[in-house]
Amino acid sequence: MSFVFLPPQPKPLLTLESPDSDYLFTLAWSPIRPLLLSVGDGDGRILVFDLLESMLAPALIMPPSASSSNSNDQDRAAIYTLSWNVQEPALVAGADVKGRIQVWNLSDNYAKLQPNEMRLIQQMGNLHA
Amino acid sequence: MSFDAFSLGGGASLSPTAAAATASASSPSSSAAAATPAPNPDGLDDYDLPESFTIPSNWRDRVSRAHREQQTEVVVLKEAASQVKVRVTREVQTETAASTLLEEGAPLPAGFDAFLSRVHSDILEQLDANLSSHAFDDYNLLGGGGGGLMGMGSGGMGGRPGELDAPVGFEELFALQHVQAIQDLSRHEELAAAEAAMRGHGSNTKKNRGRVAAASSEGGPAVLGLSWSCNGSVLAASYGRSDHIGWCTHSTATLAFWNIMRRQISSTRADFTLETECCCMCLAFHPERPTILAGGMFNGEIRVWDTSLLQDGGAGSGSSGITLSPSDAVDPYAADGNPLLMRSSIDDHFHREPIAKLQWVRDSNRSWQLVSVAGDGKVLFWPMEDVTNKLSYPTEGYTLTPTEAWHGQGHTRNRFQVLGGVSVAFAQQGAINSAATSEAGGTVATSTKSSSSSSPYFVASTEGGGIVRVALSPILKRKGYIKTGGEGGGFRWNRDAHRLLESADASSKFELKRMVERYARSVQAESIELEHVFGAKPPPHQLYPTNIDRAFEGHAGPAYGLAFNPFERRIFASASTDGRIKIFHINSVREGEEADRRRTRVGRGVRSECRHSFAVLVVCAHRSLFFA
């Protein structure tokens, strides 16, 4: 193994952290809200970040499947894959490594375009011409 | 003063001036005065006449002057104010109104019965309408959280049992698990364990024992891929094992489909299923065709299914709204009774490692292509609407390799290393809906023309946690066949074959071309098609260029999640096993290196002079950057 000098690389605009710095396996943007994104973590939770609301903490933390929440920690099953329903943008599905699939229904403020949101994301886009 | 003397001079000319009077005695008036004593002429002699006499002038001998001053007396100021002392307030109020309530037993006013009978039906109707009205469903008194329930689903709002009506903003609609698939996978594992036990302590059981041990401890039957159909009614999940060691021997992997528009959904049994003999690692529904599903297998195959054929054979269909669109003659997804429409083969030029991600992307002609990325570091583009291709050959491909400029270490002839891809993202993504797609496609197309900074690219994440931007090769607009010159008369090249070769690394392009033409000649081909390019077996990393034009600050672990913002195509986010989500701008530069970036772009521009295509792609790879 050779250690090589790594040239500087462009930095992100923003870095979010999962509350427990847990593993994240999947990411998906909301199909309807430009500033909403969801990730699945190693404990079977789905975290929804609403950048309009907070750039620090997830707006929603959806708990793992009921069958795993009352068992011990070793039974925790990571969310491997996430998918938003493009026709019903309130619906997001996640599936874990135990083969359980959860379909979540988000409330309207997470499933409808919020005022100012489009302008903010465009401002982000215009940061580098 | 002199002025006075002068002006009076004329009037006083009869009078001798003081000077004249004193100066001479010969003036006439003096003579007359002197002659006055003349009556005594004989006394003249003894009259002692003075020699001269002086008449003093009385003209202005004394100037009186006065100086006076005057001043008024001291002015006395006075101020006075007056105010009314008494204030008066008056109020007026009407008299107390008389009660209009009828006393019990009092006679009803005339017309009251008629009024009641006239309005009571209207009132009842409105009250009934209130009961079923949704007018205030969305109304949120407190401004945050909460919200309306969607019409579907039966659970109440609230994340955890016990939190009553907490406005958490989400509810679990369904918890689904296809028990059969999990049992099948587990049974397979048990069989493998039994088989290993029967073989006893043979020399080759080490591997098997390792596999069994891994299965019992962690991993197990998992959902590896999940996708909603484009009409939002069907959810597909691929069941497989997450703990592969070596080959995938799970001959009982299952794809499970739920139709959530059904009235009754079984949480333990899928509506319909599909068996595969190899674990399917990722799924992607076609963005416009609700029944077309693509899956990437563990062994490196890509398969495309038509799920409508499964559903017909399954337990009932209908309400789903899934219908195969009328298949015209050129429908590239036309099925002949077999749900498996297409499958790619496994080869050095295709994928030999598990497909990490599949993505539907439009090409410049707005027809759909499938992009696959795998741990072998290849990103391949498969045309999906070419009826003759059907996943036989990719028409475009890139290799993810470290670059000198961005990774500090390029590859040499002796040492060729790749970055295993774990995900890929295109700025122009699958259709959100048809309007959004055309809009997005249009924007990208125009922006590519307007500025060089938005040359088409994609982003990929790698196994080592890196995130790289890969520029797409220019699209040659020509159609049909292209005649090229060359030794031995030249060949007619199929457009796709020509483009594939044109996009290859400049250093090896001619070598590749010679190789392909030699092969075509040996098989006596009339024109060079894609099959001849691959038949010549060129080195894959020469056929597929690297084209990495930027590497972003990576993660400490592979970024399995990578996606462009569907609304702002210059923003993408990555999520990694290091627990971080990073949101990047596609044009982000190194700190203080704007000029360097421009120079780099010019330098690359020489290699492929125009990069006109339509999409942007980001790739993540997870193999370590610095190992061969």
mmCIF file of N, CA, C and O in Angstrom, chain A residues 66-120:
data_model
loop_
_atom_site.group_PDB
_atom_site.id
_atom_site.type_symbol
_atom_site.label_atom_id
_atom_site.label_comp_id
_atom_site.label_asym_id
_atom_site.label_seq_id
_atom_site.Cartn_x
_atom_site.Cartn_y
_atom_site.Cartn_z
ATOM 1 N N ALA A 66 -41.837 -2.454 13.177
ATOM 2 C CA ALA A 66 -42.257 -2.732 14.547
ATOM 3 C C ALA A 66 -41.617 -4.007 15.073
ATOM 4 O O ALA A 66 -41.224 -4.092 16.223
ATOM 5 N N SER A 67 -41.458 -5.001 14.230
ATOM 6 C CA SER A 67 -40.947 -6.278 14.710
ATOM 7 C C SER A 67 -39.506 -6.171 15.169
ATOM 8 O O SER A 67 -39.043 -6.966 15.959
ATOM 9 N N SER A 68 -38.798 -5.181 14.668
ATOM 10 C CA SER A 68 -37.398 -5.090 15.052
ATOM 11 C C SER A 68 -37.201 -4.111 16.199
ATOM 12 O O SER A 68 -36.194 -4.152 16.881
ATOM 13 N N SER A 69 -38.166 -3.241 16.443
ATOM 14 C CA SER A 69 -37.948 -2.228 17.460
ATOM 15 C C SER A 69 -37.974 -2.830 18.861
ATOM 16 O O SER A 69 -37.368 -2.302 19.769
ATOM 17 N N ASN A 70 -38.689 -3.938 19.029
ATOM 18 C CA ASN A 70 -38.754 -4.492 20.380
ATOM 19 C C ASN A 70 -37.770 -5.640 20.583
ATOM 20 O O ASN A 70 -37.798 -6.317 21.582
ATOM 21 N N SER A 71 -36.925 -5.884 19.621
ATOM 22 C CA SER A 71 -35.905 -6.905 19.827
ATOM 23 C C SER A 71 -34.572 -6.205 20.093
ATOM 24 O O SER A 71 -34.487 -4.995 20.130
ATOM 25 N N ASN A 72 -33.547 -6.995 20.242
ATOM 26 C CA ASN A 72 -32.284 -6.405 20.679
ATOM 27 C C ASN A 72 -31.584 -5.690 19.526
ATOM 28 O O ASN A 72 -32.012 -5.722 18.376
ATOM 29 N N ASP A 73 -30.492 -5.059 19.863
ATOM 30 C CA ASP A 73 -29.795 -4.226 18.891
ATOM 31 C C ASP A 73 -29.258 -5.022 17.707
ATOM 32 O O ASP A 73 -29.121 -4.504 16.620
ATOM 33 N N GLN A 74 -28.946 -6.277 17.959
ATOM 34 C CA GLN A 74 -28.340 -7.048 16.877
ATOM 35 C C GLN A 74 -29.338 -7.317 15.763
ATOM 36 O O GLN A 74 -28.958 -7.669 14.668
ATOM 37 N N ASP A 75 -30.595 -7.153 16.095
ATOM 38 C CA ASP A 75 -31.603 -7.407 15.093
ATOM 39 C C ASP A 75 -31.829 -6.188 14.204
ATOM 40 O O ASP A 75 -32.621 -6.228 13.285
ATOM 41 N N ARG A 76 -31.151 -5.115 14.501
ATOM 42 C CA ARG A 76 -31.350 -3.907 13.694
ATOM 43 C C ARG A 76 -30.970 -4.182 12.252
ATOM 44 O O ARG A 76 -29.936 -4.781 11.979
ATOM 45 N N ALA A 77 -31.802 -3.730 11.380
ATOM 46 C CA ALA A 77 -31.611 -4.060 9.976
ATOM 47 C C ALA A 77 -31.485 -2.764 9.177
ATOM 48 O O ALA A 77 -32.347 -1.901 9.256
ATOM 49 N N ALA A 78 -30.398 -2.646 8.465
ATOM 50 C CA ALA A 78 -30.144 -1.425 7.707
ATOM 51 C C ALA A 78 -31.136 -1.271 6.564
ATOM 52 O O ALA A 78 -31.578 -2.256 5.975
ATOM 53 N N ILE A 79 -31.483 -0.034 6.279
ATOM 54 C CA ILE A 79 -32.294 0.257 5.094
ATOM 55 C C ILE A 79 -31.342 0.290 3.897
ATOM 56 O O ILE A 79 -30.435 1.119 3.843
ATOM 57 N N TYR A 80 -31.538 -0.619 2.984
ATOM 58 C CA TYR A 80 -30.648 -0.683 1.830
ATOM 59 C C TYR A 80 -31.141 0.156 0.671
ATOM 60 O O TYR A 80 -30.379 0.592 -0.162
ATOM 61 N N THR A 81 -32.426 0.312 0.599
ATOM 62 C CA THR A 81 -32.942 0.934 -0.615
ATOM 63 C C THR A 81 -34.226 1.700 -0.314
ATOM 64 O O THR A 81 -34.983 1.339 0.576
ATOM 65 N N LEU A 82 -34.396 2.791 -1.013
ATOM 66 C CA LEU A 82 -35.486 3.735 -0.793
ATOM 67 C C LEU A 82 -36.081 4.094 -2.139
ATOM 68 O O LEU A 82 -35.368 4.165 -3.127
ATOM 69 N N SER A 83 -37.348 4.368 -2.171
ATOM 70 C CA SER A 83 -37.920 4.813 -3.438
ATOM 71 C C SER A 83 -39.114 5.720 -3.175
ATOM 72 O O SER A 83 -39.967 5.402 -2.353
ATOM 73 N N TRP A 84 -39.150 6.865 -3.849
ATOM 74 C CA TRP A 84 -40.294 7.770 -3.763
ATOM 75 C C TRP A 84 -41.279 7.413 -4.859
ATOM 76 O O TRP A 84 -40.890 7.050 -5.968
ATOM 77 N N ASN A 85 -42.539 7.583 -4.540
ATOM 78 C CA ASN A 85 -43.570 7.367 -5.533
ATOM 79 C C ASN A 85 -43.774 8.678 -6.286
ATOM 80 O O ASN A 85 -44.146 9.690 -5.694
ATOM 81 N N VAL A 86 -43.502 8.674 -7.575
ATOM 82 C CA VAL A 86 -43.541 9.935 -8.307
ATOM 83 C C VAL A 86 -44.960 10.418 -8.564
ATOM 84 O O VAL A 86 -45.184 11.601 -8.778
ATOM 85 N N GLN A 87 -45.911 9.515 -8.531
ATOM 86 C CA GLN A 87 -47.292 9.942 -8.755
ATOM 87 C C GLN A 87 -47.936 10.416 -7.463
ATOM 88 O O GLN A 87 -48.743 11.334 -7.466
ATOM 89 N N GLU A 88 -47.598 9.776 -6.374
ATOM 90 C CA GLU A 88 -48.108 10.157 -5.057
ATOM 91 C C GLU A 88 -46.903 10.573 -4.231
ATOM 92 O O GLU A 88 -46.318 9.767 -3.513
ATOM 93 N N PRO A 89 -46.484 11.840 -4.347
ATOM 94 C CA PRO A 89 -45.203 12.206 -3.727
ATOM 95 C C PRO A 89 -45.206 12.157 -2.210
ATOM 96 O O PRO A 89 -44.183 12.395 -1.593
ATOM 97 N N ALA A 90 -46.336 11.849 -1.596
ATOM 98 C CA ALA A 90 -46.333 11.687 -0.145
ATOM 99 C C ALA A 90 -45.857 10.296 0.251
ATOM 100 O O ALA A 90 -45.608 10.041 1.416
ATOM 101 N N LEU A 91 -45.747 9.394 -0.714
ATOM 102 C CA LEU A 91 -45.412 8.014 -0.391
ATOM 103 C C LEU A 91 -43.934 7.756 -0.628
ATOM 104 O O LEU A 91 -43.404 8.053 -1.690
ATOM 105 N N VAL A 92 -43.284 7.218 0.387
ATOM 106 C CA VAL A 92 -41.904 6.796 0.225
ATOM 107 C C VAL A 92 -41.792 5.397 0.815
ATOM 108 O O VAL A 92 -42.360 5.104 1.866
ATOM 109 N N ALA A 93 -41.111 4.527 0.072
ATOM 110 C CA ALA A 93 -40.966 3.143 0.517
ATOM 111 C C ALA A 93 -39.513 2.878 0.840
ATOM 112 O O ALA A 93 -38.615 3.380 0.180
ATOM 113 N N GLY A 94 -39.290 2.108 1.881
ATOM 114 C CA GLY A 94 -37.937 1.714 2.244
ATOM 115 C C GLY A 94 -37.928 0.234 2.549
ATOM 116 O O GLY A 94 -38.939 -0.323 2.975
ATOM 117 N N ALA A 95 -36.790 -0.420 2.303
ATOM 118 C CA ALA A 95 -36.714 -1.849 2.565
ATOM 119 C C ALA A 95 -35.412 -2.147 3.283
ATOM 120 O O ALA A 95 -34.387 -1.541 3.007
ATOM 121 N N ASP A 96 -35.463 -3.089 4.229
ATOM 122 C CA ASP A 96 -34.278 -3.353 5.036
ATOM 123 C C ASP A 96 -33.678 -4.714 4.695
ATOM 124 O O ASP A 96 -34.210 -5.467 3.883
ATOM 125 N N VAL A 97 -32.562 -5.012 5.341
ATOM 126 C CA VAL A 97 -31.860 -6.248 5.008
ATOM 127 C C VAL A 97 -32.533 -7.464 5.622
ATOM 128 O O VAL A 97 -32.076 -8.582 5.427
ATOM 129 N N LYS A 98 -33.595 -7.282 6.367
ATOM 130 C CA LYS A 98 -34.355 -8.439 6.829
ATOM 131 C C LYS A 98 -35.526 -8.726 5.900
ATOM 132 O O LYS A 98 -36.377 -9.556 6.210
ATOM 133 N N GLY A 99 -35.605 -8.009 4.837
ATOM 134 C CA GLY A 99 -36.658 -8.286 3.881
ATOM 135 C C GLY A 99 -37.970 -7.595 4.185
ATOM 136 O O GLY A 99 -38.993 -7.944 3.621
ATOM 137 N N ARG A 100 -37.963 -6.626 5.071
ATOM 138 C CA ARG A 100 -39.202 -5.924 5.396
ATOM 139 C C ARG A 100 -39.295 -4.639 4.585
ATOM 140 O O ARG A 100 -38.309 -3.917 4.438
ATOM 141 N N ILE A 101 -40.453 -4.377 4.090
ATOM 142 C CA ILE A 101 -40.684 -3.177 3.290
ATOM 143 C C ILE A 101 -41.690 -2.316 4.033
ATOM 144 O O ILE A 101 -42.718 -2.815 4.499
ATOM 145 N N GLN A 102 -41.395 -1.054 4.160
ATOM 146 C CA GLN A 102 -42.341 -0.135 4.790
ATOM 147 C C GLN A 102 -42.726 0.924 3.772
ATOM 148 O O GLN A 102 -41.858 1.449 3.069
ATOM 149 N N VAL A 103 -43.995 1.227 3.730
ATOM 150 C CA VAL A 103 -44.458 2.328 2.890
ATOM 151 C C VAL A 103 -44.962 3.421 3.810
ATOM 152 O O VAL A 103 -45.839 3.182 4.642
ATOM 153 N N TRP A 104 -44.385 4.593 3.701
ATOM 154 C CA TRP A 104 -44.732 5.704 4.583
ATOM 155 C C TRP A 104 -45.532 6.737 3.820
ATOM 156 O O TRP A 104 -45.279 6.984 2.645
ATOM 157 N N ASN A 105 -46.438 7.350 4.561
ATOM 158 C CA ASN A 105 -47.256 8.421 4.004
ATOM 159 C C ASN A 105 -46.898 9.703 4.744
ATOM 160 O O ASN A 105 -47.115 9.803 5.948
ATOM 161 N N LEU A 106 -46.320 10.658 4.056
ATOM 162 C CA LEU A 106 -45.900 11.898 4.709
ATOM 163 C C LEU A 106 -47.037 12.912 4.694
ATOM 164 O O LEU A 106 -47.890 12.899 3.814
ATOM 165 N N SER A 107 -47.017 13.801 5.664
ATOM 166 C CA SER A 107 -48.069 14.811 5.716
ATOM 167 C C SER A 107 -47.846 15.847 4.614
ATOM 168 O O SER A 107 -46.798 15.908 3.983
ATOM 169 N N ASP A 108 -48.845 16.675 4.442
ATOM 170 C CA ASP A 108 -48.875 17.546 3.272
ATOM 171 C C ASP A 108 -47.683 18.486 3.175
ATOM 172 O O ASP A 108 -47.213 18.790 2.088
ATOM 173 N N ASN A 109 -47.197 18.973 4.319
ATOM 174 C CA ASN A 109 -46.098 19.929 4.208
ATOM 175 C C ASN A 109 -44.819 19.276 3.716
ATOM 176 O O ASN A 109 -43.876 19.963 3.336
ATOM 177 N N TYR A 110 -44.768 17.959 3.723
ATOM 178 C CA TYR A 110 -43.618 17.280 3.122
ATOM 179 C C TYR A 110 -43.925 16.762 1.727
ATOM 180 O O TYR A 110 -43.065 16.182 1.085
ATOM 181 N N ALA A 111 -45.138 16.943 1.305
ATOM 182 C CA ALA A 111 -45.527 16.385 0.018
ATOM 183 C C ALA A 111 -46.041 17.444 -0.939
ATOM 184 O O ALA A 111 -46.544 17.134 -1.998
ATOM 185 N N LYS A 112 -45.918 18.717 -0.542
ATOM 186 C CA LYS A 112 -46.337 19.792 -1.448
ATOM 187 C C LYS A 112 -45.248 20.842 -1.497
ATOM 188 O O LYS A 112 -44.593 21.120 -0.485
ATOM 189 N N LEU A 113 -45.096 21.419 -2.633
ATOM 190 C CA LEU A 113 -44.089 22.457 -2.816
ATOM 191 C C LEU A 113 -44.341 23.596 -1.831
ATOM 192 O O LEU A 113 -45.451 24.079 -1.711
ATOM 193 N N GLN A 114 -43.310 24.008 -1.131
ATOM 194 C CA GLN A 114 -43.449 25.083 -0.156
ATOM 195 C C GLN A 114 -43.047 26.412 -0.802
ATOM 196 O O GLN A 114 -42.215 26.432 -1.703
ATOM 197 N N PRO A 115 -43.625 27.509 -0.315
ATOM 198 C CA PRO A 115 -43.250 28.811 -0.887
ATOM 199 C C PRO A 115 -41.753 29.055 -0.702
ATOM 200 O O PRO A 115 -41.168 28.622 0.284
ATOM 201 N N ASN A 116 -41.149 29.728 -1.631
ATOM 202 C CA ASN A 116 -39.730 30.106 -1.558
ATOM 203 C C ASN A 116 -38.776 28.979 -1.910
ATOM 204 O O ASN A 116 -37.601 29.215 -2.136
ATOM 205 N N GLU A 117 -39.281 27.770 -1.891
ATOM 206 C CA GLU A 117 -38.380 26.635 -2.008
ATOM 207 C C GLU A 117 -37.669 26.611 -3.352
ATOM 208 O O GLU A 117 -36.458 26.409 -3.444
ATOM 209 N N MET A 118 -38.447 26.859 -4.387
ATOM 210 C CA MET A 118 -37.886 26.804 -5.727
ATOM 211 C C MET A 118 -36.825 27.890 -5.897
ATOM 212 O O MET A 118 -35.781 27.674 -6.495
ATOM 213 N N ARG A 119 -37.079 29.055 -5.303
ATOM 214 C CA ARG A 119 -36.126 30.144 -5.423
ATOM 215 C C ARG A 119 -34.812 29.770 -4.716
ATOM 216 O O ARG A 119 -33.721 30.025 -5.215
ATOM 217 N N LEU A 120 -34.926 29.132 -3.546
ATOM 218 C CA LEU A 120 -33.723 28.793 -2.788
ATOM 219 C C LEU A 120 -32.865 27.773 -3.521
ATOM 220 O O LEU A 120 -31.646 27.890 -3.575
#
